[in-house]
XYZ file of C-alpha atoms in Angstrom:
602
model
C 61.489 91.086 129.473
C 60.928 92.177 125.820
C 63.147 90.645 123.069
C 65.361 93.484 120.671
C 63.559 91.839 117.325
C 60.126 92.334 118.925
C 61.221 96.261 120.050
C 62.960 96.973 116.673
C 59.883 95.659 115.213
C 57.722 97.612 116.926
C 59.516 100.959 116.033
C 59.420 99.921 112.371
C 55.356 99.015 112.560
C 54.671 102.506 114.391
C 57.309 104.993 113.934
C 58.128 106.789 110.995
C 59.998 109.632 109.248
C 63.526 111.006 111.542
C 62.061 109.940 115.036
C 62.093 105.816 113.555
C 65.965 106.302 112.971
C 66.220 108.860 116.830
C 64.700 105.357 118.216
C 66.192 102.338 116.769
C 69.315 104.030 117.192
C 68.479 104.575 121.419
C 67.458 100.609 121.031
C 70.789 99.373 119.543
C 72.831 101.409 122.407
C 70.958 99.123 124.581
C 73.255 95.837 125.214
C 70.843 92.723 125.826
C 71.639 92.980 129.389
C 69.779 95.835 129.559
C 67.202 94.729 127.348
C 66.498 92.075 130.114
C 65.700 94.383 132.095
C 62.785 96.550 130.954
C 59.526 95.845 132.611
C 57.433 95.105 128.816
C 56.659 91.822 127.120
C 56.892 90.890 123.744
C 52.958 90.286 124.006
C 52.197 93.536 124.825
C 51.930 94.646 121.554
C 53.664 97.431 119.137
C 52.230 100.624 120.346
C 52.566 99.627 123.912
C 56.625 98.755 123.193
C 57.102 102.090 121.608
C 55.320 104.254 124.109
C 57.442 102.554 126.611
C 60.812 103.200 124.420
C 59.931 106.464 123.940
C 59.605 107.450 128.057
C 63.046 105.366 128.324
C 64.663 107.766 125.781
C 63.071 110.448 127.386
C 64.619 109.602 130.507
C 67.692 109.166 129.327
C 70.935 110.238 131.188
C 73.322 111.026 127.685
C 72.213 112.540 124.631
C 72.453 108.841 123.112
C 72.532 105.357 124.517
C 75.842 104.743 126.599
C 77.069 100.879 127.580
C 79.367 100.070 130.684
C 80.703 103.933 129.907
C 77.700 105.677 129.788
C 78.211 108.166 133.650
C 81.894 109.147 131.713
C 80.265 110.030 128.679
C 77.423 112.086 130.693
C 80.429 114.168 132.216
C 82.120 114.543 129.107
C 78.960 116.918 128.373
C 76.825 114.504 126.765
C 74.193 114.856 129.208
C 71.278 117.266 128.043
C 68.863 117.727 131.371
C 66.113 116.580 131.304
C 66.182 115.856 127.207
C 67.257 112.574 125.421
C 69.128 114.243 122.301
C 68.796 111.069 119.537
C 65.579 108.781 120.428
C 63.482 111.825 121.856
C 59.439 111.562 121.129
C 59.959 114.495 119.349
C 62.243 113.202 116.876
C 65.406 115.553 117.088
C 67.160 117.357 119.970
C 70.385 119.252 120.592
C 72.732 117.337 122.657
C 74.417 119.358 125.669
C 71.750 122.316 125.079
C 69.575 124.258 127.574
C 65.861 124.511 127.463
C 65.560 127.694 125.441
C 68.181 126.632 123.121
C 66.226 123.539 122.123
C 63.324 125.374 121.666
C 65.038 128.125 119.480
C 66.839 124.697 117.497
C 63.349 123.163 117.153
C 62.081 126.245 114.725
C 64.907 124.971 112.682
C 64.022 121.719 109.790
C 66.176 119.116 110.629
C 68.334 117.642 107.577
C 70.194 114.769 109.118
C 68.367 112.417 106.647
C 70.010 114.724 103.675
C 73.286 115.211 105.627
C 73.687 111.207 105.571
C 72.629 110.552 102.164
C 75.197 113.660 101.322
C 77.906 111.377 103.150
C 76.848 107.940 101.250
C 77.755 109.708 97.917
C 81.550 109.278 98.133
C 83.232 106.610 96.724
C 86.666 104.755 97.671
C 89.432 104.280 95.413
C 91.589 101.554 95.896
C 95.539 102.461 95.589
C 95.210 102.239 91.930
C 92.365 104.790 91.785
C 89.513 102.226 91.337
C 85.978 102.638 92.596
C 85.541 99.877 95.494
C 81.813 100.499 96.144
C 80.375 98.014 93.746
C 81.912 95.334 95.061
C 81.364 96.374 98.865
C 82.773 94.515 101.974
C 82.123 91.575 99.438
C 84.822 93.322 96.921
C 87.680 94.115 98.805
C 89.789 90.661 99.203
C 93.317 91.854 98.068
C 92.965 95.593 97.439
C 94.403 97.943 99.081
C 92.730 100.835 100.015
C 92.352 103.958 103.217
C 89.782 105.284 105.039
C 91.509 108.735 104.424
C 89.198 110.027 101.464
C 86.838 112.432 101.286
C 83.231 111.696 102.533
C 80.301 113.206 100.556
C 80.319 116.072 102.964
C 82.113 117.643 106.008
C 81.549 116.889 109.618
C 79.678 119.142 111.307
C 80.730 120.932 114.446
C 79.419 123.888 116.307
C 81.300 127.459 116.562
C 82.950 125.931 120.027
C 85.126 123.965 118.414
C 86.411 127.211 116.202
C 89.497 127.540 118.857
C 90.621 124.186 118.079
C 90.644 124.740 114.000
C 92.835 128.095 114.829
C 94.950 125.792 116.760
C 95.173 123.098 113.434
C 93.907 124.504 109.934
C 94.235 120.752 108.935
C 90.715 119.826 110.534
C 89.175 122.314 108.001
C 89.643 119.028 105.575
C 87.429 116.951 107.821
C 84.637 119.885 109.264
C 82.586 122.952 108.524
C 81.622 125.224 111.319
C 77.688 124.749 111.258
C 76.743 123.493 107.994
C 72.924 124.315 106.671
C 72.711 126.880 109.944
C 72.573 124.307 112.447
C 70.152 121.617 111.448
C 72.176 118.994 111.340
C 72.203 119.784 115.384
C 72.712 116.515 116.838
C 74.721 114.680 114.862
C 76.697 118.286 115.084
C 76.764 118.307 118.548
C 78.520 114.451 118.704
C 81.504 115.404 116.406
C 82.062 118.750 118.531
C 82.190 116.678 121.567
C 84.412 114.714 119.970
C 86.892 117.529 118.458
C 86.910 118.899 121.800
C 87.772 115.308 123.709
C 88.357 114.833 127.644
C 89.805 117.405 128.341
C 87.868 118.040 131.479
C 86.997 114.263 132.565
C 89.976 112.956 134.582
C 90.315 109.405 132.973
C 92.569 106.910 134.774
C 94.515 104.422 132.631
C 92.266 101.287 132.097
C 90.311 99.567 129.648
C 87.471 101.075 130.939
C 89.114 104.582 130.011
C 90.063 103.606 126.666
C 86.386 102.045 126.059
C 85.123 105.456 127.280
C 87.735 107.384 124.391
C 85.782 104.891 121.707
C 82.475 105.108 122.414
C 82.731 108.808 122.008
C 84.257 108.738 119.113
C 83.414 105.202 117.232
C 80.131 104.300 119.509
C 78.150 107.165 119.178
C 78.780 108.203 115.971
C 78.228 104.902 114.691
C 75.323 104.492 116.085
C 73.613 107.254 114.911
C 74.654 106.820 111.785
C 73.476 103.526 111.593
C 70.040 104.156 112.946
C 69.474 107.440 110.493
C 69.773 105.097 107.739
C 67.353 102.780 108.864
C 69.940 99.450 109.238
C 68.437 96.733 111.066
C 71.958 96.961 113.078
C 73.246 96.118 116.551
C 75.959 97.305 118.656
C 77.263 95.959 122.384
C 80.413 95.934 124.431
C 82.168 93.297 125.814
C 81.934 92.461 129.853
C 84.119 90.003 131.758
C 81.763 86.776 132.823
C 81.237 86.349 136.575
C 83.716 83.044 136.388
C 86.815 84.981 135.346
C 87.463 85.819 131.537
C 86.048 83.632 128.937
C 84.313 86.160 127.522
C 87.177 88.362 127.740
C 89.309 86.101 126.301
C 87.487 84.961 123.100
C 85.239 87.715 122.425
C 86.340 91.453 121.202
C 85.457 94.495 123.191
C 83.163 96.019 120.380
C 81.149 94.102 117.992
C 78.566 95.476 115.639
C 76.554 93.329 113.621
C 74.108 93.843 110.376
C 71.485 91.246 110.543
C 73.994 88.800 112.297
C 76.632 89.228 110.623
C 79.979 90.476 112.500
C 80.927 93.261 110.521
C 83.024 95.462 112.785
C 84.905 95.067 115.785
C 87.319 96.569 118.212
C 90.094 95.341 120.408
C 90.751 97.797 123.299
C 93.760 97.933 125.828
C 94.223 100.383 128.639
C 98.350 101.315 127.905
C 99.664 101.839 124.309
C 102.607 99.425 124.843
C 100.089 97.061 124.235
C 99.136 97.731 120.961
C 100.939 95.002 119.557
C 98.880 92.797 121.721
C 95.890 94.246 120.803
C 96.619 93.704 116.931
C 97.265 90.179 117.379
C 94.166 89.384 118.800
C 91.790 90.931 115.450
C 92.785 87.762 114.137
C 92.891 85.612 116.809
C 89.210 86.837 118.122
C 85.821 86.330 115.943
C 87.956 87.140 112.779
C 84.875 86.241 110.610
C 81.418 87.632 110.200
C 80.105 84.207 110.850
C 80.869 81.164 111.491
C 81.713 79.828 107.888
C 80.724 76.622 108.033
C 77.159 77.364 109.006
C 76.789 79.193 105.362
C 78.672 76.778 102.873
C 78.895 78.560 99.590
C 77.828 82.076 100.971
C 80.518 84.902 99.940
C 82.212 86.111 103.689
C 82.661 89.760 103.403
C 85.512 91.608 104.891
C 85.643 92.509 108.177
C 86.349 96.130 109.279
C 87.923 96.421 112.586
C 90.303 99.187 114.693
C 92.400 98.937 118.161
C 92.873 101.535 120.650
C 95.494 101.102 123.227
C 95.530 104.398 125.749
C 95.383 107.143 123.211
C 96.289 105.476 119.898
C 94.049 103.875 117.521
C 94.042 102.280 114.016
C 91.730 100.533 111.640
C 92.368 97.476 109.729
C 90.007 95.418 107.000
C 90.621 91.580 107.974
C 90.293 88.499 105.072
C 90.571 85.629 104.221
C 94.371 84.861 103.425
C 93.630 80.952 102.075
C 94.054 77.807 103.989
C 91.109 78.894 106.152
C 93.395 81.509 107.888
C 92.655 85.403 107.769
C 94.869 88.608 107.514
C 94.208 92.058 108.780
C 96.183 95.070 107.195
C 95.979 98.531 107.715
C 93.525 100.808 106.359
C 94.417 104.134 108.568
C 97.813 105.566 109.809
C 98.339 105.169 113.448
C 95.819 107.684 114.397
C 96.678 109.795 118.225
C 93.280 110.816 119.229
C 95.285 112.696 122.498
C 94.969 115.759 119.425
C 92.095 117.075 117.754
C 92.955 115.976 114.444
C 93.070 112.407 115.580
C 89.737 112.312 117.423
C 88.329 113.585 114.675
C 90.105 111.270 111.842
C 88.575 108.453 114.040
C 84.851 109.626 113.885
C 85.669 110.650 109.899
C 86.698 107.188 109.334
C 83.864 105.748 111.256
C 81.681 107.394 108.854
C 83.214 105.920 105.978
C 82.815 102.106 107.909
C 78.953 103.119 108.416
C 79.112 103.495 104.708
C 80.678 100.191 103.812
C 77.597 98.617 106.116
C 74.818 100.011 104.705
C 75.627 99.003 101.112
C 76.395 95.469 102.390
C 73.234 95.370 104.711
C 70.998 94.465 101.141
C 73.769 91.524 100.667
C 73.789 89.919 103.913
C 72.416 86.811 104.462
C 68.905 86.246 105.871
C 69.044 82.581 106.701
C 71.777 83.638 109.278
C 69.777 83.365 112.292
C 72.655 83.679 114.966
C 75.189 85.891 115.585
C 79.087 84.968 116.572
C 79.592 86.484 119.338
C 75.925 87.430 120.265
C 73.363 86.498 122.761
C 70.257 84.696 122.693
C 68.103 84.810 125.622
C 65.987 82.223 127.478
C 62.798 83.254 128.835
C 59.701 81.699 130.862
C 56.436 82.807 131.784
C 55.891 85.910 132.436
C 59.137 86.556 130.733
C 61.317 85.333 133.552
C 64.338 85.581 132.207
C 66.227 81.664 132.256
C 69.029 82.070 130.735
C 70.970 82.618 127.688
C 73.537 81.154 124.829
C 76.710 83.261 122.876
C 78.208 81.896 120.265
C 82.071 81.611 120.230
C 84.195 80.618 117.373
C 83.725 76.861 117.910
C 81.387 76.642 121.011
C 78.361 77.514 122.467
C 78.192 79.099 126.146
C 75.120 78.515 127.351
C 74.052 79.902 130.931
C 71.207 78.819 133.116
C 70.511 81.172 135.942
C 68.859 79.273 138.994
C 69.594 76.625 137.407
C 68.647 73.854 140.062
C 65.387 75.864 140.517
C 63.966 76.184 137.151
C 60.645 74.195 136.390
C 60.624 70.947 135.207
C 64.643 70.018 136.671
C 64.951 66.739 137.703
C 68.867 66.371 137.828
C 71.308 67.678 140.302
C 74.516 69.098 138.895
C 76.594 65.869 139.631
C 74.113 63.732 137.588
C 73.997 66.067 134.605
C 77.888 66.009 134.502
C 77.551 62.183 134.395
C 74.726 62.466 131.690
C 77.188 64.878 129.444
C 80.334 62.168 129.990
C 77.819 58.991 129.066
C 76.591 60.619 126.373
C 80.260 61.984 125.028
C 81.619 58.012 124.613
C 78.442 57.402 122.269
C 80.580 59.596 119.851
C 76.856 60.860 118.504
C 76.892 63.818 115.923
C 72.912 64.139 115.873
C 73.148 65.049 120.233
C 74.816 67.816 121.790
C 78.194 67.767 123.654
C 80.247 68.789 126.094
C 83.497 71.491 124.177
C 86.539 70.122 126.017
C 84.535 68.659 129.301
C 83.727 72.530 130.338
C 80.680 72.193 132.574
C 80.492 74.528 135.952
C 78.583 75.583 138.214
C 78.920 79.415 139.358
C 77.135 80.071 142.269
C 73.353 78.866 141.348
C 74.512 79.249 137.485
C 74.794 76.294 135.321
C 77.897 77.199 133.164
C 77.771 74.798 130.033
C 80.277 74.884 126.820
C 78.111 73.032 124.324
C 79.418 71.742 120.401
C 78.583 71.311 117.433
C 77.600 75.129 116.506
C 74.588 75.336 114.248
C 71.208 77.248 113.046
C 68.488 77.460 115.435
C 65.275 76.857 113.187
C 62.930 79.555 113.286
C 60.432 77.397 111.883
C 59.858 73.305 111.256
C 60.966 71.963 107.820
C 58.199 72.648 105.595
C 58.222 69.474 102.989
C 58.246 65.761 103.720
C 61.937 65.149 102.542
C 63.422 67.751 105.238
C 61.011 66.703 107.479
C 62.355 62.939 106.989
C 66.411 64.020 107.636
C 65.345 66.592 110.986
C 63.224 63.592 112.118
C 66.374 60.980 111.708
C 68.796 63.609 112.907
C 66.243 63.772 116.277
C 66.020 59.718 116.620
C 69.625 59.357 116.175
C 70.059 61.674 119.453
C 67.622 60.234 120.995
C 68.723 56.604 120.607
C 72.137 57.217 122.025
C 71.139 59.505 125.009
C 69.128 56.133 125.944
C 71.727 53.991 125.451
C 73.701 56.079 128.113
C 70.402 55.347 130.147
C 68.612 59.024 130.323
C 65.511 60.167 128.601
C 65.453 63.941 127.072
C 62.098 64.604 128.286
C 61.977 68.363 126.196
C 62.151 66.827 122.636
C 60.765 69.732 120.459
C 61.801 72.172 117.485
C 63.490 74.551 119.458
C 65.688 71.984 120.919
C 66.934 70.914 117.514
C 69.426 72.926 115.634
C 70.980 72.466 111.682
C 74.407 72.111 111.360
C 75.590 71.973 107.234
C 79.043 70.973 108.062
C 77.950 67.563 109.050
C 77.247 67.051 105.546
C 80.489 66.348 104.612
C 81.203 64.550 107.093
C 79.535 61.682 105.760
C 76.520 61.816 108.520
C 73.086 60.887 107.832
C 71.292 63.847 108.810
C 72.488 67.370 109.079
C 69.931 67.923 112.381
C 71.439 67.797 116.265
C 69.058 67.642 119.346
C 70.461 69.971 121.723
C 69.662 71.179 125.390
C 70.008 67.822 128.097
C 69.012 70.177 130.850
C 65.721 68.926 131.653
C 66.777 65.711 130.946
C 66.411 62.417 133.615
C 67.331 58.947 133.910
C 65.434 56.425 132.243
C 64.201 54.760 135.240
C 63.267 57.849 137.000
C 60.488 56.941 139.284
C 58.887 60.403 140.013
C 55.808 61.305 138.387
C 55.930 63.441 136.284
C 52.103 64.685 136.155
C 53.169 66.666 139.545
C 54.094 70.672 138.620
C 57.608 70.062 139.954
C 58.777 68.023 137.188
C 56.071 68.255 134.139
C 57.447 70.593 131.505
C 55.016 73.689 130.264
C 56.434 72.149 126.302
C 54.533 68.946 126.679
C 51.240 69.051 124.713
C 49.453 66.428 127.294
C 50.312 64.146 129.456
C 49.273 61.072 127.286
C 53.015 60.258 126.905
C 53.446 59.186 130.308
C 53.502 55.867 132.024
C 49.631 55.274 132.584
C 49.363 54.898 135.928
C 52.327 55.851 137.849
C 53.409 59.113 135.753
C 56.769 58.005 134.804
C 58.430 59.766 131.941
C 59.982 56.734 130.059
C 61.538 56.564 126.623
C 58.726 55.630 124.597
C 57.548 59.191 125.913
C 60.134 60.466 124.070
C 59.315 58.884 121.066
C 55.808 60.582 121.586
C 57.273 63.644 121.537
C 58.600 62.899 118.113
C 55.719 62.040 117.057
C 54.506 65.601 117.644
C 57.405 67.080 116.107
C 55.919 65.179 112.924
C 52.579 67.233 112.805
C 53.618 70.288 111.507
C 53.558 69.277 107.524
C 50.814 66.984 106.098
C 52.207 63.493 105.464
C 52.557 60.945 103.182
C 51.175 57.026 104.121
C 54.105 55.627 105.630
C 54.711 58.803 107.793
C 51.525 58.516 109.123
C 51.913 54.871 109.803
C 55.369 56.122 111.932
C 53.595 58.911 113.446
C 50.747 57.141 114.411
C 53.086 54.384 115.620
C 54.985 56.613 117.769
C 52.219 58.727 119.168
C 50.568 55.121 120.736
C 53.537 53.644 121.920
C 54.121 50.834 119.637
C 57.290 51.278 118.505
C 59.665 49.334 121.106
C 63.142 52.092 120.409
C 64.379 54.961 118.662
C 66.859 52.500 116.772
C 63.400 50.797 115.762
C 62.154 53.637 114.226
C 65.484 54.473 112.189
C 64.750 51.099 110.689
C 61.166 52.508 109.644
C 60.138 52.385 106.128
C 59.588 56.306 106.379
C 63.253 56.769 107.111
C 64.839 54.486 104.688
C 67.815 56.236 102.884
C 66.452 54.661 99.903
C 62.520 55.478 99.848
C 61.183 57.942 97.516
């Protein structure tokens, strides 16, 4: 019901000093399923959204925010009561403590805020003993370097996992029993978990196992990290899709992004004789931040990555190797986190990847206003949720729950397959398509893969000349849905994405008009004035048929007209507009030819 922007604005408006990092780092545990779930609106306002985030991390199970593993990592002795650990109102608590040890913790100042910025001091040398942290993510195409260096300071762990250092004097490289007397407490309390593993949670050989082994010892960590330095950041875990494993297939188990850009991910199997498996797919899955053609001449940073297959694990940096293909080598030995030592190399090295983010996070791009492999969701009034997109590789999946139900529908499924195949021989680049025919149903689910990939616009062009090229990007969509005989009927900015690459391509405008789902045919009869067909979008009714209600093309062509409000204009694009808006122009291919739109005007 409440979007994650809108909540991670919210904590940023209201919340400051340690409990602003306790709570964005509770909100980016969330995965947007869950999101979809809380009963708040994005109307409700910023103090309202982080009262109610604050009882939800009150009321947490774990001492931080858990995915599809979150009972195993409660019985792992995460779970603190009836405290939240990270994300509590009271801005710090001690994970897997009683009452009267909190309280006793409380009198203590908290330093996690130093602790981190002790950790961001270290630098990485390359195998030639080079500083790498200039350059960043952005710097390390060809080098050669390992996660294996010091950080800025030790891990801290509590005196319970003393036994275990007796055991193996090599973790005093990597810890310190209690550093600064405990008041690093929560962050302490993760890495002892971690050190002291599963031993008592019987964990069956699956992925689900495996994901439970990383979360407590990439996830969490992470996380925290993440949210104590104040990265507008955003973890989730892959799911299989209700239809089988597209999802599976294409997208990686664990994704974290920095403002939309795919900067680590994880490949996770249940048996180690698939590692090899697992390996192959960091470059056959997302092996880019972004989608590169949506940012032509923007730098692609490297991408850090690891695989865990049962109880080994290893991290690799992937790049670009030339020719548009990428590599991934190495940057850790093959790590067995079935020891001590291992589990706690893992969360070391994870420290030194939260490292690598935050100095990137200044460098990332801002126009990048989707994220591969994320999810966009759909929602009505009264935040209903609709539906939602994720952008793959070279596709979009777009979902529509209830589909047949949703306001405003006028075609069944069998039409809207015939609208997708008319409209696929018009060989259009300004209109949306079909990715290989895929178009489903799945159960009351519309199911749609959807191409070309490009930038939704969070806002419309803001001078005449971009104005002109979204405008004949729109009409050129427009004119070939009706030559396949339907009408869009939900022609609007939001329905219109950029997509650079069809620059080179030679096309006239770099604009596509997307989303045929409320579409009809052109000689619908219904009218469209009754609530089961008129769309909330429409900003009157003016544009239909006078008299019967019908939704014909010209009322597209209205719509367009509206889309041309939003900048003041010059002469002949108020001529168009005005044009357009009263129904005198006869087609879209008619108003290509306008004066307005001539390749050639000034």
């Amino acid at each position: 019901m409440v979007s994650r922007t809108a909540v991670e604005d919210a904590v940023r408006n209201v919340v400051q000093g340690p409990e602003r990092g306790d709570l964005l780092f509770f909100v980016g545990e969330q995965t947007d399923e869950q999101l979809s779930q809380w009963r708040i609106l994005d109307t409700d306002g910023d103090s309202a959204i982080v009262a109610f985030v604050r009882r939800k991390a009150q009321g947490a199970v774990a001492g931080v925010g858990m995915t599809r593993t979150g009972d195993a990592g409660a019985a792992a002795g995460l779970g603190v009561g009836s405290a939240a650990g990270a994300g509590t109102a009271a801005g710090e608590d001690a994970v897997g403590v009683s009452t009267g040890q909190h309280n006793q913790a409380a009198l203590i100042p908290d330093t996690s805020g130093a602790y981190f910025r002790r950790v961001m001091a270290a630098q990485f040398l390359d195998s030639g003993s080079t500083s790498v942290d200039n350059g960043g993510l952005l710097g390390m195409r060809h080098r050669q370097f390992y996660l294996d260096q010091p950080l800025g300071a030790l891990l801290p762990v509590s005196s319970a996992a003393q036994e275990a250092i007796l055991h193996d004097s090599d973790l005093l490289k990597y810890v310190a029993v209690e550093p600064d007397g405990g008041s690093v407490r929560t962050f302490g309390q993760m890495v002892t978990h971690a050190l002291m593993g599963w031993h008592d949670v019987q964990l069956a050989s699956s992925e689900t196992a495996t994901s439970f082994k990383t979360q407590l010892l990439v996830g969490i960590p992470l996380s925290y990290a993440l949210g104590r330095l104040g990265l507008h950041f955003r973890i989730d875990r892959n799911a299989a899709d209700p239809s089988g494993d597209t999802t599976k297939r294409l997208r990686p188990d664990f994704l974290c992004w920095i403002r939309n850009a795919l900067l680590l991910k994880g490949e996770e199997k249940a048996n180690e004789s698939a590692l090899q498996e697992a390996n192959r797919e960091l470059t056959s899955k997302m092996a880019t931040s972004w989608r590169p053609g949506l940012l032509p001449g923007v730098s692609m940073p490297c991408m850090m990555a690891y695989t865990a297959a049962g109880n080994l694990m290893q991290f690799f940096a992937i790049t670009e190797s030339g020719g548009g293909g990428v590599e991934a080598w190495p940057i850790s030995e093959l790590l067995d986190i079935s020891r001590p030592l291992g589990r706690i190399k893992v969360v070391h090295h994870t420290l030194h990847i939260a490292r690598l983010l935050a100095a990137y996070a200044p460098l990332a791009p801002p126009q990048l206003s989707i994220a591969l492999g994320g999810m966009i969701q759909s929602k009505g009034l009264g935040g209903r949720l609709l539906g939602n997109v994720m952008l793959f590789g070279d596709f979009v999946q777009k979902r529509a729950f209830e589909y047949l139900r949703q306001p405003g529908v006028v075609l069944d499924f069998s039409t809207l397959v015939e609208l997708y195949t008319a409209t696929g021989r018009e060989l259009c680049a300004n209109l949306v398509r079909l990715h290989q025919g895929a178009i489903r149903m799945e159960g009351t689910t519309l199911v749609l893969h959807l191409e070309p990939v490009g930038l939704p616009l969070d806002a419309p062009p803001a001078d005449e000349a971009t104005l002109k090229e979204a405008i004949r990007g729109v009409l050129l969509g427009i004119a070939a849905l009706h030559r396949a005989g339907f009408v869009h009927r939900d022609v609007r900015w939001r329905n219109v994405i950029r997509v650079p690459e069809l620059r080179s391509s030679g096309s006239l405008s770099t604009y596509v008009l997307i989303d045929l789902e409320h579409a009809a045919r052109a000689d619908c009869a219904v009218d469209c004035r009754e609530p089961d067909f008129r769309l909330g979008s429409w900003p009157s009714e003016d544009m239909l048929e006078s008299g019967s209600g019908r939704y014909t093309p010209a009322s597209d062509l209205c719509l367009v007209a509206y889309l041309m409000m939003c900048i003041p204009l010059s002469q002949s694009g108020q001529r168009l507009q005005q044009a357009l808006a009263a129904r005198q122009v006869p087609s879209a291919e008619a108003a290509l030819q306008h004066e307005w739109l001539s390749l050639h005007a000034a």
